[in-house]
PDB file of C-alpha atoms in Angstrom:
ATOM      1  CA  MET A 213       3.346 -42.439 -51.544  1.00  0.00           C
ATOM      2  CA  SER A 214       7.302 -42.043 -51.715  1.00  0.00           C
ATOM      3  CA  PRO A 215       8.450 -43.153 -55.386  1.00  0.00           C
ATOM      4  CA  ILE A 216      10.457 -46.083 -56.417  1.00  0.00           C
ATOM      5  CA  GLU A 217      14.208 -46.336 -56.654  1.00  0.00           C
ATOM      6  CA  TYR A 218      16.014 -47.382 -59.381  1.00  0.00           C
ATOM      7  CA  SER A 219      19.316 -46.614 -60.911  1.00  0.00           C
ATOM      8  CA  ALA A 220      19.556 -44.832 -64.657  1.00  0.00           C
ATOM      9  CA  GLU A 221      20.579 -47.654 -66.038  1.00  0.00           C
ATOM     10  CA  VAL A 222      17.714 -49.630 -64.678  1.00  0.00           C
ATOM     11  CA  ALA A 223      15.336 -46.931 -66.132  1.00  0.00           C
ATOM     12  CA  GLU A 224      16.760 -47.719 -69.566  1.00  0.00           C
ATOM     13  CA  LEU A 225      16.081 -51.589 -69.432  1.00  0.00           C
ATOM     14  CA  LEU A 226      12.488 -51.006 -68.272  1.00  0.00           C
ATOM     15  CA  GLY A 227      11.301 -48.400 -70.910  1.00  0.00           C
ATOM     16  CA  ARG A 228      12.379 -51.719 -72.810  1.00  0.00           C
ATOM     17  CA  VAL A 229      10.118 -53.896 -71.449  1.00  0.00           C
ATOM     18  CA  ARG A 230       7.923 -55.398 -73.401  1.00  0.00           C
ATOM     19  CA  ARG A 231       5.128 -57.958 -71.940  1.00  0.00           C
ATOM     20  CA  ARG A 232       4.038 -61.346 -73.465  1.00  0.00           C
ATOM     21  CA  PRO A 233       0.363 -61.696 -73.673  1.00  0.00           C
ATOM     22  CA  THR A 234      -0.804 -63.822 -70.943  1.00  0.00           C
ATOM     23  CA  ALA A 235      -2.197 -67.896 -71.630  1.00  0.00           C
ATOM     24  CA  GLY A 236      -4.879 -68.193 -68.967  1.00  0.00           C
ATOM     25  CA  TRP A 237      -3.865 -71.122 -67.677  1.00  0.00           C
ATOM     26  CA  PRO A 238      -6.115 -71.604 -64.416  1.00  0.00           C
ATOM     27  CA  TRP A 239      -4.078 -71.173 -61.243  1.00  0.00           C
ATOM     28  CA  ARG A 240      -4.433 -74.238 -58.685  1.00  0.00           C
ATOM     29  CA  PRO A 241      -2.488 -72.635 -55.333  1.00  0.00           C
ATOM     30  CA  GLY A 242      -1.552 -75.434 -52.951  1.00  0.00           C
ATOM     31  CA  GLU A 243      -3.048 -78.351 -54.764  1.00  0.00           C
ATOM     32  CA  PRO A 244      -0.990 -81.402 -55.849  1.00  0.00           C
ATOM     33  CA  VAL A 245      -0.278 -81.803 -59.393  1.00  0.00           C
ATOM     34  CA  PRO A 246      -2.915 -84.626 -60.045  1.00  0.00           C
ATOM     35  CA  SER A 247      -1.816 -88.144 -60.406  1.00  0.00           C
ATOM     36  CA  GLY A 248      -1.295 -88.902 -64.824  1.00  0.00           C
ATOM     37  CA  LEU A 249      -0.530 -85.208 -65.203  1.00  0.00           C
ATOM     38  CA  PRO A 250       3.163 -84.639 -65.826  1.00  0.00           C
ATOM     39  CA  VAL A 251       5.071 -81.978 -64.724  1.00  0.00           C
ATOM     40  CA  LYS A 252       6.777 -79.782 -67.440  1.00  0.00           C
ATOM     41  CA  GLN A 253       8.313 -76.837 -65.980  1.00  0.00           C
ATOM     42  CA  SER A 254       8.921 -75.583 -63.145  1.00  0.00           C
ATOM     43  CA  TRP A 255       9.285 -71.620 -62.570  1.00  0.00           C
ATOM     44  CA  GLY A 256      10.049 -70.042 -59.100  1.00  0.00           C
ATOM     45  CA  TRP A 257       9.762 -66.784 -56.585  1.00  0.00           C
ATOM     46  CA  LEU A 258      13.548 -66.394 -55.487  1.00  0.00           C
ATOM     47  CA  PHE A 259      13.903 -64.433 -51.987  1.00  0.00           C
ATOM     48  CA  ALA A 260      15.590 -61.875 -51.136  1.00  0.00           C
ATOM     49  CA  PRO A 261      16.171 -61.038 -47.428  1.00  0.00           C
ATOM     50  CA  ASP A 262      13.820 -58.068 -48.110  1.00  0.00           C
ATOM     51  CA  GLY A 263      11.486 -59.384 -49.910  1.00  0.00           C
ATOM     52  CA  ARG A 264      11.762 -58.971 -53.064  1.00  0.00           C
ATOM     53  CA  VAL A 265      12.366 -61.240 -55.912  1.00  0.00           C
ATOM     54  CA  LEU A 266      14.234 -61.684 -58.218  1.00  0.00           C
ATOM     55  CA  THR A 267      12.860 -61.070 -61.809  1.00  0.00           C
ATOM     56  CA  LEU A 268      15.042 -61.410 -65.406  1.00  0.00           C
ATOM     57  CA  VAL A 269      14.908 -58.988 -68.483  1.00  0.00           C
ATOM     58  CA  ASN A 270      16.111 -60.438 -72.084  1.00  0.00           C
ATOM     59  CA  PRO A 271      17.416 -56.648 -72.977  1.00  0.00           C
ATOM     60  CA  ARG A 272      17.740 -58.148 -76.419  1.00  0.00           C
ATOM     61  CA  ASP A 273      13.669 -58.386 -77.059  1.00  0.00           C
ATOM     62  CA  GLY A 274      12.547 -57.349 -73.088  1.00  0.00           C
ATOM     63  CA  ILE A 275      11.483 -60.176 -72.277  1.00  0.00           C
ATOM     64  CA  CYS A 276      10.433 -60.088 -68.779  1.00  0.00           C
ATOM     65  CA  SER A 277      11.178 -64.371 -66.690  1.00  0.00           C
ATOM     66  CA  LEU A 278      10.736 -65.371 -63.352  1.00  0.00           C
ATOM     67  CA  PRO A 279      14.406 -68.438 -63.426  1.00  0.00           C
ATOM     68  CA  GLY A 280      12.499 -71.666 -64.310  1.00  0.00           C
ATOM     69  CA  GLY A 281      11.973 -73.589 -67.137  1.00  0.00           C
ATOM     70  CA  SER A 282      11.545 -77.647 -68.653  1.00  0.00           C
ATOM     71  CA  LEU A 283      12.134 -80.865 -67.121  1.00  0.00           C
ATOM     72  CA  GLU A 284      15.689 -82.252 -68.179  1.00  0.00           C
ATOM     73  CA  PRO A 285      15.794 -85.868 -67.785  1.00  0.00           C
ATOM     74  CA  GLU A 286      18.991 -85.522 -65.083  1.00  0.00           C
ATOM     75  CA  ASP A 287      15.973 -83.689 -62.680  1.00  0.00           C
ATOM     76  CA  ALA A 288      14.483 -86.699 -62.290  1.00  0.00           C
ATOM     77  CA  GLY A 289      10.863 -86.067 -62.592  1.00  0.00           C
ATOM     78  CA  ASP A 290      12.152 -83.286 -59.295  1.00  0.00           C
ATOM     79  CA  PRO A 291      10.853 -79.833 -60.096  1.00  0.00           C
ATOM     80  CA  GLY A 292      12.706 -78.653 -57.052  1.00  0.00           C
ATOM     81  CA  ALA A 293      15.868 -79.841 -58.601  1.00  0.00           C
ATOM     82  CA  ALA A 294      14.618 -78.447 -61.941  1.00  0.00           C
ATOM     83  CA  LEU A 295      14.321 -75.123 -60.605  1.00  0.00           C
ATOM     84  CA  ALA A 296      18.091 -75.125 -59.230  1.00  0.00           C
ATOM     85  CA  ARG A 297      19.174 -76.349 -62.296  1.00  0.00           C
ATOM     86  CA  GLU A 298      17.371 -73.140 -64.529  1.00  0.00           C
ATOM     87  CA  ALA A 299      18.391 -70.643 -61.860  1.00  0.00           C
ATOM     88  CA  ALA A 300      22.086 -71.834 -62.366  1.00  0.00           C
ATOM     89  CA  GLU A 301      22.069 -71.809 -65.937  1.00  0.00           C
ATOM     90  CA  GLU A 302      19.609 -68.107 -66.071  1.00  0.00           C
ATOM     91  CA  ALA A 303      21.142 -66.503 -63.818  1.00  0.00           C
ATOM     92  CA  GLN A 304      23.700 -67.967 -62.482  1.00  0.00           C
ATOM     93  CA  ALA A 305      21.790 -68.240 -58.714  1.00  0.00           C
ATOM     94  CA  LEU A 306      22.092 -70.799 -56.129  1.00  0.00           C
ATOM     95  CA  ILE A 307      18.729 -71.050 -53.538  1.00  0.00           C
ATOM     96  CA  GLY A 308      17.471 -72.244 -50.769  1.00  0.00           C
ATOM     97  CA  ARG A 309      15.366 -74.965 -50.765  1.00  0.00           C
ATOM     98  CA  PRO A 310      12.845 -74.958 -52.615  1.00  0.00           C
ATOM     99  CA  TYR A 311       9.099 -74.953 -51.399  1.00  0.00           C
ATOM    100  CA  TYR A 312       5.825 -76.004 -53.677  1.00  0.00           C
ATOM    101  CA  LEU A 313       3.068 -73.389 -54.826  1.00  0.00           C
ATOM    102  CA  GLY A 314       0.516 -75.070 -56.838  1.00  0.00           C
ATOM    103  CA  TYR A 315       0.789 -74.875 -60.310  1.00  0.00           C
ATOM    104  CA  LEU A 316      -1.219 -73.995 -63.974  1.00  0.00           C
ATOM    105  CA  TYR A 317      -2.997 -76.172 -65.507  1.00  0.00           C
ATOM    106  CA  ASP A 318      -2.222 -76.077 -69.382  1.00  0.00           C
ATOM    107  CA  ARG A 319      -5.378 -77.670 -70.861  1.00  0.00           C
ATOM    108  CA  VAL A 320      -3.553 -77.242 -74.682  1.00  0.00           C
ATOM    109  CA  GLY A 321      -0.357 -78.928 -73.575  1.00  0.00           C
ATOM    110  CA  SER A 322       2.295 -76.239 -75.695  1.00  0.00           C
ATOM    111  CA  ALA A 323       5.250 -77.260 -73.266  1.00  0.00           C
ATOM    112  CA  ASN A 324       3.809 -81.091 -73.485  1.00  0.00           C
ATOM    113  CA  GLY A 325       3.665 -81.922 -77.500  1.00  0.00           C
ATOM    114  CA  GLY A 326      -0.539 -80.359 -77.387  1.00  0.00           C
ATOM    115  CA  HIS A 327      -1.003 -82.830 -74.707  1.00  0.00           C
ATOM    116  CA  GLU A 328      -2.294 -81.498 -71.269  1.00  0.00           C
ATOM    117  CA  CYS A 329       0.485 -80.802 -68.458  1.00  0.00           C
ATOM    118  CA  ALA A 330       1.269 -79.183 -65.381  1.00  0.00           C
ATOM    119  CA  ARG A 331       3.440 -75.893 -65.053  1.00  0.00           C
ATOM    120  CA  VAL A 332       4.512 -75.663 -61.242  1.00  0.00           C
ATOM    121  CA  ARG A 333       5.349 -73.032 -58.887  1.00  0.00           C
ATOM    122  CA  MET A 334       8.231 -72.908 -56.195  1.00  0.00           C
ATOM    123  CA  ALA A 335       9.618 -70.405 -53.752  1.00  0.00           C
ATOM    124  CA  ALA A 336      12.864 -70.357 -51.954  1.00  0.00           C
ATOM    125  CA  ALA A 337      15.577 -67.904 -51.002  1.00  0.00           C
ATOM    126  CA  LEU A 338      18.046 -66.976 -53.093  1.00  0.00           C
ATOM    127  CA  ARG A 339      21.016 -66.818 -52.024  1.00  0.00           C
ATOM    128  CA  SER A 340      23.569 -65.960 -53.969  1.00  0.00           C
ATOM    129  CA  VAL A 341      24.470 -64.939 -57.807  1.00  0.00           C
ATOM    130  CA  GLY A 342      27.652 -65.818 -59.512  1.00  0.00           C
ATOM    131  CA  PRO A 343      29.366 -63.800 -62.254  1.00  0.00           C
ATOM    132  CA  SER A 344      27.171 -62.951 -64.998  1.00  0.00           C
ATOM    133  CA  ALA A 345      27.336 -65.101 -68.377  1.00  0.00           C
ATOM    134  CA  PRO A 346      25.112 -66.313 -71.317  1.00  0.00           C
ATOM    135  CA  ASP A 347      22.205 -69.309 -70.605  1.00  0.00           C
ATOM    136  CA  PRO A 348      24.359 -71.931 -71.362  1.00  0.00           C
ATOM    137  CA  ALA A 349      21.289 -73.996 -73.527  1.00  0.00           C
ATOM    138  CA  SER A 350      19.372 -70.468 -75.095  1.00  0.00           C
ATOM    139  CA  GLY A 351      22.542 -68.061 -74.984  1.00  0.00           C
ATOM    140  CA  ARG A 352      20.275 -65.524 -73.548  1.00  0.00           C
ATOM    141  CA  HIS A 353      22.163 -62.940 -71.472  1.00  0.00           C
ATOM    142  CA  TYR A 354      19.418 -61.928 -68.964  1.00  0.00           C
ATOM    143  CA  ARG A 355      19.581 -59.075 -66.576  1.00  0.00           C
ATOM    144  CA  ARG A 356      19.140 -59.605 -62.390  1.00  0.00           C
ATOM    145  CA  LEU A 357      16.680 -57.547 -61.111  1.00  0.00           C
ATOM    146  CA  LEU A 358      15.637 -57.777 -57.283  1.00  0.00           C
ATOM    147  CA  VAL A 359      12.127 -56.340 -57.674  1.00  0.00           C
ATOM    148  CA  ALA A 360       8.931 -56.204 -55.445  1.00  0.00           C
ATOM    149  CA  PRO A 361       6.771 -59.082 -56.241  1.00  0.00           C
ATOM    150  CA  GLY A 362       3.375 -56.657 -57.200  1.00  0.00           C
ATOM    151  CA  LEU A 363       6.098 -54.924 -59.833  1.00  0.00           C
ATOM    152  CA  ALA A 364       7.312 -58.150 -60.824  1.00  0.00           C
ATOM    153  CA  VAL A 365       4.170 -59.112 -61.636  1.00  0.00           C
ATOM    154  CA  GLU A 366       3.599 -55.940 -63.568  1.00  0.00           C
ATOM    155  CA  LEU A 367       6.705 -56.514 -65.665  1.00  0.00           C
ATOM    156  CA  LEU A 368       5.710 -59.862 -66.352  1.00  0.00           C
ATOM    157  CA  GLY A 369       2.525 -59.174 -67.506  1.00  0.00           C
ATOM    158  CA  TRP A 370       0.640 -61.731 -65.947  1.00  0.00           C
ATOM    159  CA  GLY A 371      -2.395 -59.379 -64.261  1.00  0.00           C
ATOM    160  CA  VAL A 372      -4.822 -60.545 -61.541  1.00  0.00           C
ATOM    161  CA  PRO A 373      -4.134 -64.326 -61.905  1.00  0.00           C
ATOM    162  CA  GLY A 374      -0.041 -63.294 -61.686  1.00  0.00           C
ATOM    163  CA  LEU A 375      -1.271 -61.345 -58.522  1.00  0.00           C
ATOM    164  CA  ARG A 376      -3.300 -63.977 -56.621  1.00  0.00           C
ATOM    165  CA  GLN A 377       0.149 -66.784 -57.453  1.00  0.00           C
ATOM    166  CA  ALA A 378       2.441 -64.183 -56.097  1.00  0.00           C
ATOM    167  CA  ARG A 379       0.220 -63.915 -53.064  1.00  0.00           C
ATOM    168  CA  VAL A 380       0.771 -66.839 -52.390  1.00  0.00           C
ATOM    169  CA  ALA A 381       4.299 -67.192 -53.374  1.00  0.00           C
ATOM    170  CA  VAL A 382       4.641 -64.053 -50.625  1.00  0.00           C
ATOM    171  CA  ALA A 383       3.114 -65.675 -47.352  1.00  0.00           C
ATOM    172  CA  THR A 384       4.790 -69.001 -47.982  1.00  0.00           C
ATOM    173  CA  ALA A 385       8.097 -66.354 -48.339  1.00  0.00           C
ATOM    174  CA  VAL A 386       7.200 -64.976 -45.090  1.00  0.00           C
ATOM    175  CA  GLN A 387       5.583 -68.060 -43.087  1.00  0.00           C
ATOM    176  CA  ARG A 388       9.345 -70.603 -44.767  1.00  0.00           C
ATOM    177  CA  LEU A 389      11.966 -67.320 -45.224  1.00  0.00           C
ATOM    178  CA  GLY A 390      11.159 -64.742 -42.526  1.00  0.00           C
ATOM    179  CA  VAL A 391      10.708 -62.043 -45.183  1.00  0.00           C
ATOM    180  CA  PRO A 392       8.197 -58.968 -44.697  1.00  0.00           C
ATOM    181  CA  ALA A 393       5.385 -59.070 -46.149  1.00  0.00           C
ATOM    182  CA  ALA A 394       5.925 -56.028 -47.597  1.00  0.00           C
ATOM    183  CA  ALA A 395       9.040 -55.630 -49.786  1.00  0.00           C
ATOM    184  CA  ASN A 396      11.744 -53.082 -50.648  1.00  0.00           C
ATOM    185  CA  GLU A 397      10.219 -50.863 -53.368  1.00  0.00           C
ATOM    186  CA  ALA A 398      13.500 -50.623 -54.393  1.00  0.00           C
ATOM    187  CA  ILE A 399      14.856 -52.058 -58.574  1.00  0.00           C
ATOM    188  CA  GLU A 400      18.223 -53.345 -58.157  1.00  0.00           C
ATOM    189  CA  GLU A 401      20.570 -54.627 -60.839  1.00  0.00           C
ATOM    190  CA  LEU A 402      22.729 -56.793 -58.667  1.00  0.00           C
ATOM    191  CA  PRO A 403      26.334 -56.649 -59.644  1.00  0.00           C
ATOM    192  CA  LEU A 404      27.932 -58.509 -62.801  1.00  0.00           C
ATOM    193  CA  ALA A 405      30.701 -59.712 -60.342  1.00  0.00           C
ATOM    194  CA  GLY A 406      28.258 -61.885 -58.441  1.00  0.00           C
ATOM    195  CA  CYS A 407      26.915 -61.555 -54.988  1.00  0.00           C
ATOM    196  CA  THR A 408      25.389 -62.801 -51.588  1.00  0.00           C
ATOM    197  CA  VAL A 409      22.219 -61.963 -51.185  1.00  0.00           C
ATOM    198  CA  PHE A 410      20.629 -64.082 -48.685  1.00  0.00           C
ATOM    199  CA  PRO A 411      22.816 -65.516 -46.450  1.00  0.00           C
ATOM    200  CA  GLY A 412      22.663 -68.726 -44.061  1.00  0.00           C
ATOM    201  CA  SER A 413      20.419 -72.049 -44.909  1.00  0.00           C
ATOM    202  CA  VAL A 414      17.252 -71.462 -45.335  1.00  0.00           C
TER     203      VAL A 414
END
């Protein structure tokens, strides 16, 4: 097995990664959100052409995340619109068409005032990123990494349930976006000035 390639700057950042405790929300792959169960969040596996995904790292606390967040009134109840907006705000990212993967069932409702809700997961092409900037909603200024989906699960601290989710995301991206099933293993930080990642209309 060849070593994973990454720069000294990325090594320093990864040395500060801190994993959140897993919430244990059941993963419902491919199932539509039941009628009456509110969708409160939408998060995305955003793919580069070589199969890597965008993973955000907050350098202040070392917490990693996928792009995404809560649905807002301007999203009109559309998880895809929420993902596109959040990806732009958090990572200055332009994405392609989002594909629904499934949802996590949050029975405790920590994102819904203590009432049960759904947290949707989607996959999309990462078309480009603009110049790095703080998230206008939170002030967080994320570092933007491209990593293999399995490594993203490790950085996120999601364990076996996260691997199941990643497999659905990869299978969808292989079919819909034409990415390879075995992703490039290099860890790459996207340029501060921005760049094109996945050109085309996917």
